Amino acid sequence: MTPDLLTSAREVRENAHAPYSGFKVGAAVRSASGEIYSGCNVENVAYPQGTCAEAGAVAAMVAAGETEIVEVAIIADSPTPVPPCGGCRQKLAEFGAGNVLVTMATLSGETRRMTLDDLLPGAFAATHMDRS
Ligand code: THU
């Protein structure tokens, strides 16, 4: 894990718009080119319209013309390293191979690392739409 990815996630977390949950999350993805794209959660008064930090990071990467994630970092002010929600696991798996490492972190510096395969075993993939 290169510290710059976690630093990016930590910095972008400050910009999170989380007035309803009070739970700010920062995420950063490194793409195949080596570039870092970051995102924060953006809540909405119509609660279901809120978006997760990981979704923001993925959207920034795709908007920049990249489609391959090689590393992920997620950070929040949580008692244990914050894992991505189910929907975000699927979003990350769309662009990252199963062996991509996801570093989950707390603000106090505790980290945990898992692969995308660990986080989303048996993921639904494009191959499942192949006709038999
Ligand atoms: N949240 C994320 O940004 N990423 C996750 O993977 C877990 C949850 C946000 C969504 C919401 O704004 C807040 O955390 C509380 O659920």
mmCIF file of N, CA and C in Angstrom, residues 52-129:
data_model
loop_
_atom_site.group_PDB
_atom_site.id
_atom_site.type_symbol
_atom_site.label_atom_id
_atom_site.label_comp_id
_atom_site.label_asym_id
_atom_site.label_seq_id
_atom_site.Cartn_x
_atom_site.Cartn_y
_atom_site.Cartn_z
ATOM 1 N N CYS A 52 -22.214 7.209 -2.079
ATOM 2 C CA CYS A 52 -21.084 6.795 -1.258
ATOM 3 C C CYS A 52 -19.763 7.360 -1.802
ATOM 4 N N ALA A 53 -18.789 7.393 -0.932
ATOM 5 C CA ALA A 53 -17.460 7.882 -1.304
ATOM 6 C C ALA A 53 -16.856 7.069 -2.449
ATOM 7 N N GLU A 54 -17.020 5.752 -2.382
ATOM 8 C CA GLU A 54 -16.429 4.882 -3.403
ATOM 9 C C GLU A 54 -17.056 5.173 -4.769
ATOM 10 N N ALA A 55 -18.359 5.433 -4.770
ATOM 11 C CA ALA A 55 -19.047 5.727 -6.036
ATOM 12 C C ALA A 55 -18.479 6.999 -6.650
ATOM 13 N N GLY A 56 -18.172 7.985 -5.793
ATOM 14 C CA GLY A 56 -17.591 9.230 -6.296
ATOM 15 C C GLY A 56 -16.218 9.018 -6.896
ATOM 16 N N ALA A 57 -15.417 8.187 -6.243
ATOM 17 C CA ALA A 57 -14.057 7.924 -6.743
ATOM 18 C C ALA A 57 -14.115 7.177 -8.078
ATOM 19 N N VAL A 58 -15.001 6.199 -8.155
ATOM 20 C CA VAL A 58 -15.147 5.435 -9.404
ATOM 21 C C VAL A 58 -15.636 6.353 -10.526
ATOM 22 N N ALA A 59 -16.586 7.203 -10.220
ATOM 23 C CA ALA A 59 -17.122 8.112 -11.243
ATOM 24 C C ALA A 59 -16.035 9.065 -11.741
ATOM 25 N N ALA A 60 -15.199 9.556 -10.835
ATOM 26 C CA ALA A 60 -14.119 10.472 -11.237
ATOM 27 C C ALA A 60 -13.138 9.762 -12.168
ATOM 28 N N MET A 61 -12.844 8.498 -11.847
ATOM 29 C CA MET A 61 -11.919 7.731 -12.682
ATOM 30 C C MET A 61 -12.496 7.529 -14.091
ATOM 31 N N VAL A 62 -13.742 7.132 -14.139
ATOM 32 C CA VAL A 62 -14.363 6.862 -15.447
ATOM 33 C C VAL A 62 -14.507 8.160 -16.246
ATOM 34 N N ALA A 63 -14.843 9.241 -15.562
ATOM 35 C CA ALA A 63 -14.973 10.530 -16.256
ATOM 36 C C ALA A 63 -13.644 10.972 -16.861
ATOM 37 N N ALA A 64 -12.550 10.538 -16.243
ATOM 38 C CA ALA A 64 -11.219 10.896 -16.752
ATOM 39 C C ALA A 64 -10.773 9.967 -17.871
ATOM 40 N N GLY A 65 -11.611 8.975 -18.193
ATOM 41 C CA GLY A 65 -11.307 8.100 -19.321
ATOM 42 C C GLY A 65 -10.599 6.815 -18.952
ATOM 43 N N GLU A 66 -10.613 6.473 -17.650
ATOM 44 C CA GLU A 66 -9.931 5.245 -17.226
ATOM 45 C C GLU A 66 -10.947 4.213 -16.735
ATOM 46 N N THR A 67 -10.592 2.953 -16.885
ATOM 47 C CA THR A 67 -11.555 1.897 -16.536
ATOM 48 C C THR A 67 -10.921 0.726 -15.790
ATOM 49 N N GLU A 68 -9.705 0.914 -15.272
ATOM 50 C CA GLU A 68 -9.102 -0.187 -14.520
ATOM 51 C C GLU A 68 -8.573 0.293 -13.174
ATOM 52 N N ILE A 69 -9.108 -0.318 -12.116
ATOM 53 C CA ILE A 69 -8.656 -0.015 -10.748
ATOM 54 C C ILE A 69 -7.588 -1.032 -10.355
ATOM 55 N N VAL A 70 -6.484 -0.526 -9.772
ATOM 56 C CA VAL A 70 -5.444 -1.449 -9.309
ATOM 57 C C VAL A 70 -5.289 -1.434 -7.787
ATOM 58 N N GLU A 71 -5.877 -0.460 -7.120
ATOM 59 C CA GLU A 71 -5.748 -0.371 -5.665
ATOM 60 C C GLU A 71 -6.826 0.576 -5.134
ATOM 61 N N VAL A 72 -7.286 0.302 -3.902
ATOM 62 C CA VAL A 72 -8.374 1.098 -3.309
ATOM 63 C C VAL A 72 -8.033 1.430 -1.851
ATOM 64 N N ALA A 73 -8.416 2.621 -1.405
ATOM 65 C CA ALA A 73 -8.309 2.978 0.012
ATOM 66 C C ALA A 73 -9.612 3.658 0.449
ATOM 67 N N ILE A 74 -10.062 3.307 1.648
ATOM 68 C CA ILE A 74 -11.305 3.872 2.196
ATOM 69 C C ILE A 74 -11.037 4.239 3.650
ATOM 70 N N ILE A 75 -11.519 5.408 4.061
ATOM 71 C CA ILE A 75 -11.268 5.834 5.438
ATOM 72 C C ILE A 75 -12.482 6.546 6.013
ATOM 73 N N ALA A 76 -12.705 6.323 7.301
ATOM 74 C CA ALA A 76 -13.783 7.009 8.011
ATOM 75 C C ALA A 76 -13.423 7.074 9.491
ATOM 76 N N ASP A 77 -14.173 7.879 10.220
ATOM 77 C CA ASP A 77 -13.968 8.001 11.665
ATOM 78 C C ASP A 77 -14.793 6.918 12.348
ATOM 79 N N SER A 78 -14.358 5.683 12.174
ATOM 80 C CA SER A 78 -15.102 4.545 12.712
ATOM 81 C C SER A 78 -14.212 3.799 13.708
ATOM 82 N N PRO A 79 -14.808 3.021 14.617
ATOM 83 C CA PRO A 79 -14.014 2.329 15.630
ATOM 84 C C PRO A 79 -13.135 1.232 15.051
ATOM 85 N N THR A 80 -13.554 0.676 13.936
ATOM 86 C CA THR A 80 -12.751 -0.336 13.246
ATOM 87 C C THR A 80 -12.684 0.065 11.769
ATOM 88 N N PRO A 81 -11.684 -0.405 11.034
ATOM 89 C CA PRO A 81 -11.534 -0.012 9.620
ATOM 90 C C PRO A 81 -12.842 -0.193 8.850
ATOM 91 N N VAL A 82 -13.201 0.852 8.106
ATOM 92 C CA VAL A 82 -14.538 0.884 7.491
ATOM 93 C C VAL A 82 -14.574 0.084 6.185
ATOM 94 N N PRO A 83 -15.464 -0.891 6.111
ATOM 95 C CA PRO A 83 -15.575 -1.673 4.870
ATOM 96 C C PRO A 83 -16.544 -1.012 3.885
ATOM 97 N N PRO A 84 -16.347 -1.246 2.597
ATOM 98 C CA PRO A 84 -17.297 -0.707 1.620
ATOM 99 C C PRO A 84 -18.659 -1.400 1.746
ATOM 100 N N CYS A 85 -19.729 -0.662 1.499
ATOM 101 C CA CYS A 85 -21.070 -1.257 1.548
ATOM 102 C C CYS A 85 -21.222 -2.242 0.387
ATOM 103 N N GLY A 86 -22.281 -3.017 0.414
ATOM 104 C CA GLY A 86 -22.488 -4.045 -0.613
ATOM 105 C C GLY A 86 -22.513 -3.484 -2.019
ATOM 106 N N GLY A 87 -23.261 -2.383 -2.193
ATOM 107 C CA GLY A 87 -23.354 -1.796 -3.528
ATOM 108 C C GLY A 87 -21.999 -1.315 -4.027
ATOM 109 N N CYS A 88 -21.212 -0.755 -3.130
ATOM 110 C CA CYS A 88 -19.887 -0.253 -3.532
ATOM 111 C C CYS A 88 -18.938 -1.394 -3.839
ATOM 112 N N ARG A 89 -19.101 -2.523 -3.192
ATOM 113 C CA ARG A 89 -18.273 -3.692 -3.540
ATOM 114 C C ARG A 89 -18.513 -4.063 -5.006
ATOM 115 N N GLN A 90 -19.778 -4.048 -5.393
ATOM 116 C CA GLN A 90 -20.112 -4.366 -6.787
ATOM 117 C C GLN A 90 -19.547 -3.298 -7.725
ATOM 118 N N LYS A 91 -19.642 -2.038 -7.339
ATOM 119 C CA LYS A 91 -19.119 -0.952 -8.196
ATOM 120 C C LYS A 91 -17.610 -1.073 -8.370
ATOM 121 N N LEU A 92 -16.915 -1.409 -7.292
ATOM 122 C CA LEU A 92 -15.456 -1.565 -7.394
ATOM 123 C C LEU A 92 -15.100 -2.780 -8.243
ATOM 124 N N ALA A 93 -15.875 -3.858 -8.086
ATOM 125 C CA ALA A 93 -15.599 -5.091 -8.823
ATOM 126 C C ALA A 93 -15.811 -4.915 -10.335
ATOM 127 N N GLU A 94 -16.609 -3.920 -10.706
ATOM 128 C CA GLU A 94 -16.817 -3.658 -12.142
ATOM 129 C C GLU A 94 -15.501 -3.269 -12.826
ATOM 130 N N PHE A 95 -14.617 -2.619 -12.067
ATOM 131 C CA PHE A 95 -13.390 -2.066 -12.654
ATOM 132 C C PHE A 95 -12.106 -2.641 -12.068
ATOM 133 N N GLY A 96 -12.221 -3.501 -11.067
ATOM 134 C CA GLY A 96 -11.025 -4.045 -10.435
ATOM 135 C C GLY A 96 -11.033 -5.566 -10.467
ATOM 136 N N ALA A 97 -9.880 -6.169 -10.682
ATOM 137 C CA ALA A 97 -9.766 -7.626 -10.656
ATOM 138 C C ALA A 97 -9.915 -8.124 -9.222
ATOM 139 N N GLY A 98 -10.165 -9.429 -9.103
ATOM 140 C CA GLY A 98 -10.415 -10.014 -7.787
ATOM 141 C C GLY A 98 -9.259 -9.869 -6.818
ATOM 142 N N ASN A 99 -8.023 -9.758 -7.356
ATOM 143 C CA ASN A 99 -6.862 -9.653 -6.459
ATOM 144 C C ASN A 99 -6.506 -8.215 -6.089
ATOM 145 N N VAL A 100 -7.320 -7.266 -6.501
ATOM 146 C CA VAL A 100 -7.071 -5.857 -6.147
ATOM 147 C C VAL A 100 -7.207 -5.675 -4.635
ATOM 148 N N LEU A 101 -6.230 -5.014 -4.045
ATOM 149 C CA LEU A 101 -6.251 -4.827 -2.591
ATOM 150 C C LEU A 101 -7.030 -3.574 -2.204
ATOM 151 N N VAL A 102 -7.867 -3.750 -1.183
ATOM 152 C CA VAL A 102 -8.654 -2.643 -0.627
ATOM 153 C C VAL A 102 -8.148 -2.409 0.788
ATOM 154 N N THR A 103 -7.604 -1.238 1.033
ATOM 155 C CA THR A 103 -7.167 -0.881 2.390
ATOM 156 C C THR A 103 -8.272 -0.092 3.057
ATOM 157 N N MET A 104 -8.749 -0.604 4.173
ATOM 158 C CA MET A 104 -9.791 0.058 4.962
ATOM 159 C C MET A 104 -9.124 0.655 6.184
ATOM 160 N N ALA A 105 -9.507 1.870 6.545
ATOM 161 C CA ALA A 105 -8.767 2.549 7.607
ATOM 162 C C ALA A 105 -9.672 3.349 8.533
ATOM 163 N N THR A 106 -9.170 3.528 9.747
ATOM 164 C CA THR A 106 -9.815 4.449 10.691
ATOM 165 C C THR A 106 -8.993 5.733 10.712
ATOM 166 N N LEU A 107 -9.579 6.788 11.236
ATOM 167 C CA LEU A 107 -8.832 8.048 11.326
ATOM 168 C C LEU A 107 -7.649 7.912 12.262
ATOM 169 N N SER A 108 -7.769 7.023 13.242
ATOM 170 C CA SER A 108 -6.686 6.889 14.229
ATOM 171 C C SER A 108 -5.525 6.038 13.718
ATOM 172 N N GLY A 109 -5.676 5.471 12.517
ATOM 173 C CA GLY A 109 -4.513 4.811 11.917
ATOM 174 C C GLY A 109 -4.584 3.300 11.843
ATOM 175 N N GLU A 110 -5.684 2.699 12.329
ATOM 176 C CA GLU A 110 -5.817 1.240 12.201
ATOM 177 C C GLU A 110 -6.191 0.920 10.757
ATOM 178 N N THR A 111 -5.581 -0.113 10.201
ATOM 179 C CA THR A 111 -5.915 -0.491 8.829
ATOM 180 C C THR A 111 -6.185 -1.991 8.732
ATOM 181 N N ARG A 112 -6.923 -2.336 7.712
ATOM 182 C CA ARG A 112 -7.197 -3.739 7.393
ATOM 183 C C ARG A 112 -7.189 -3.845 5.878
ATOM 184 N N ARG A 113 -6.599 -4.919 5.361
ATOM 185 C CA ARG A 113 -6.531 -5.068 3.907
ATOM 186 C C ARG A 113 -7.237 -6.354 3.489
ATOM 187 N N MET A 114 -8.042 -6.241 2.457
ATOM 188 C CA MET A 114 -8.722 -7.399 1.880
ATOM 189 C C MET A 114 -8.727 -7.230 0.365
ATOM 190 N N THR A 115 -8.858 -8.340 -0.351
ATOM 191 C CA THR A 115 -8.985 -8.228 -1.806
ATOM 192 C C THR A 115 -10.457 -8.035 -2.169
ATOM 193 N N LEU A 116 -10.680 -7.624 -3.407
ATOM 194 C CA LEU A 116 -12.065 -7.496 -3.881
ATOM 195 C C LEU A 116 -12.768 -8.853 -3.855
ATOM 196 N N ASP A 117 -12.013 -9.923 -4.147
ATOM 197 C CA ASP A 117 -12.611 -11.267 -4.077
ATOM 198 C C ASP A 117 -13.040 -11.616 -2.654
ATOM 199 N N ASP A 118 -12.220 -11.213 -1.673
ATOM 200 C CA ASP A 118 -12.591 -11.444 -0.273
ATOM 201 C C ASP A 118 -13.889 -10.709 0.067
ATOM 202 N N LEU A 119 -13.993 -9.481 -0.457
ATOM 203 C CA LEU A 119 -15.130 -8.623 -0.098
ATOM 204 C C LEU A 119 -16.412 -9.002 -0.826
ATOM 205 N N LEU A 120 -16.253 -9.577 -2.019
ATOM 206 C CA LEU A 120 -17.442 -9.912 -2.814
ATOM 207 C C LEU A 120 -17.272 -11.281 -3.458
ATOM 208 N N PRO A 121 -17.276 -12.334 -2.638
ATOM 209 C CA PRO A 121 -17.114 -13.678 -3.199
ATOM 210 C C PRO A 121 -18.313 -14.034 -4.078
ATOM 211 N N GLY A 122 -18.026 -14.715 -5.161
ATOM 212 C CA GLY A 122 -19.114 -15.150 -6.043
ATOM 213 C C GLY A 122 -19.809 -14.003 -6.747
ATOM 214 N N ALA A 123 -19.067 -12.948 -7.024
ATOM 215 C CA ALA A 123 -19.671 -11.739 -7.611
ATOM 216 C C ALA A 123 -20.373 -12.024 -8.936
ATOM 217 N N PHE A 124 -21.463 -11.333 -9.135
ATOM 218 C CA PHE A 124 -22.141 -11.354 -10.428
ATOM 219 C C PHE A 124 -21.240 -10.639 -11.432
ATOM 220 N N ALA A 125 -20.971 -11.283 -12.557
ATOM 221 C CA ALA A 125 -20.053 -10.714 -13.546
ATOM 222 C C ALA A 125 -20.661 -10.828 -14.936
ATOM 223 N N ALA A 126 -20.045 -10.163 -15.885
ATOM 224 C CA ALA A 126 -20.558 -10.158 -17.259
ATOM 225 C C ALA A 126 -20.671 -11.573 -17.819
ATOM 226 N N THR A 127 -19.771 -12.455 -17.389
ATOM 227 C CA THR A 127 -19.789 -13.833 -17.908
ATOM 228 C C THR A 127 -21.092 -14.557 -17.550
ATOM 229 N N HIS A 128 -21.741 -14.112 -16.477
ATOM 230 C CA HIS A 128 -23.001 -14.757 -16.088
ATOM 231 C C HIS A 128 -24.128 -14.469 -17.073
ATOM 232 N N MET A 129 -23.902 -13.514 -17.955
ATOM 233 C CA MET A 129 -24.926 -13.199 -18.941
ATOM 234 C C MET A 129 -24.703 -13.936 -20.254
#
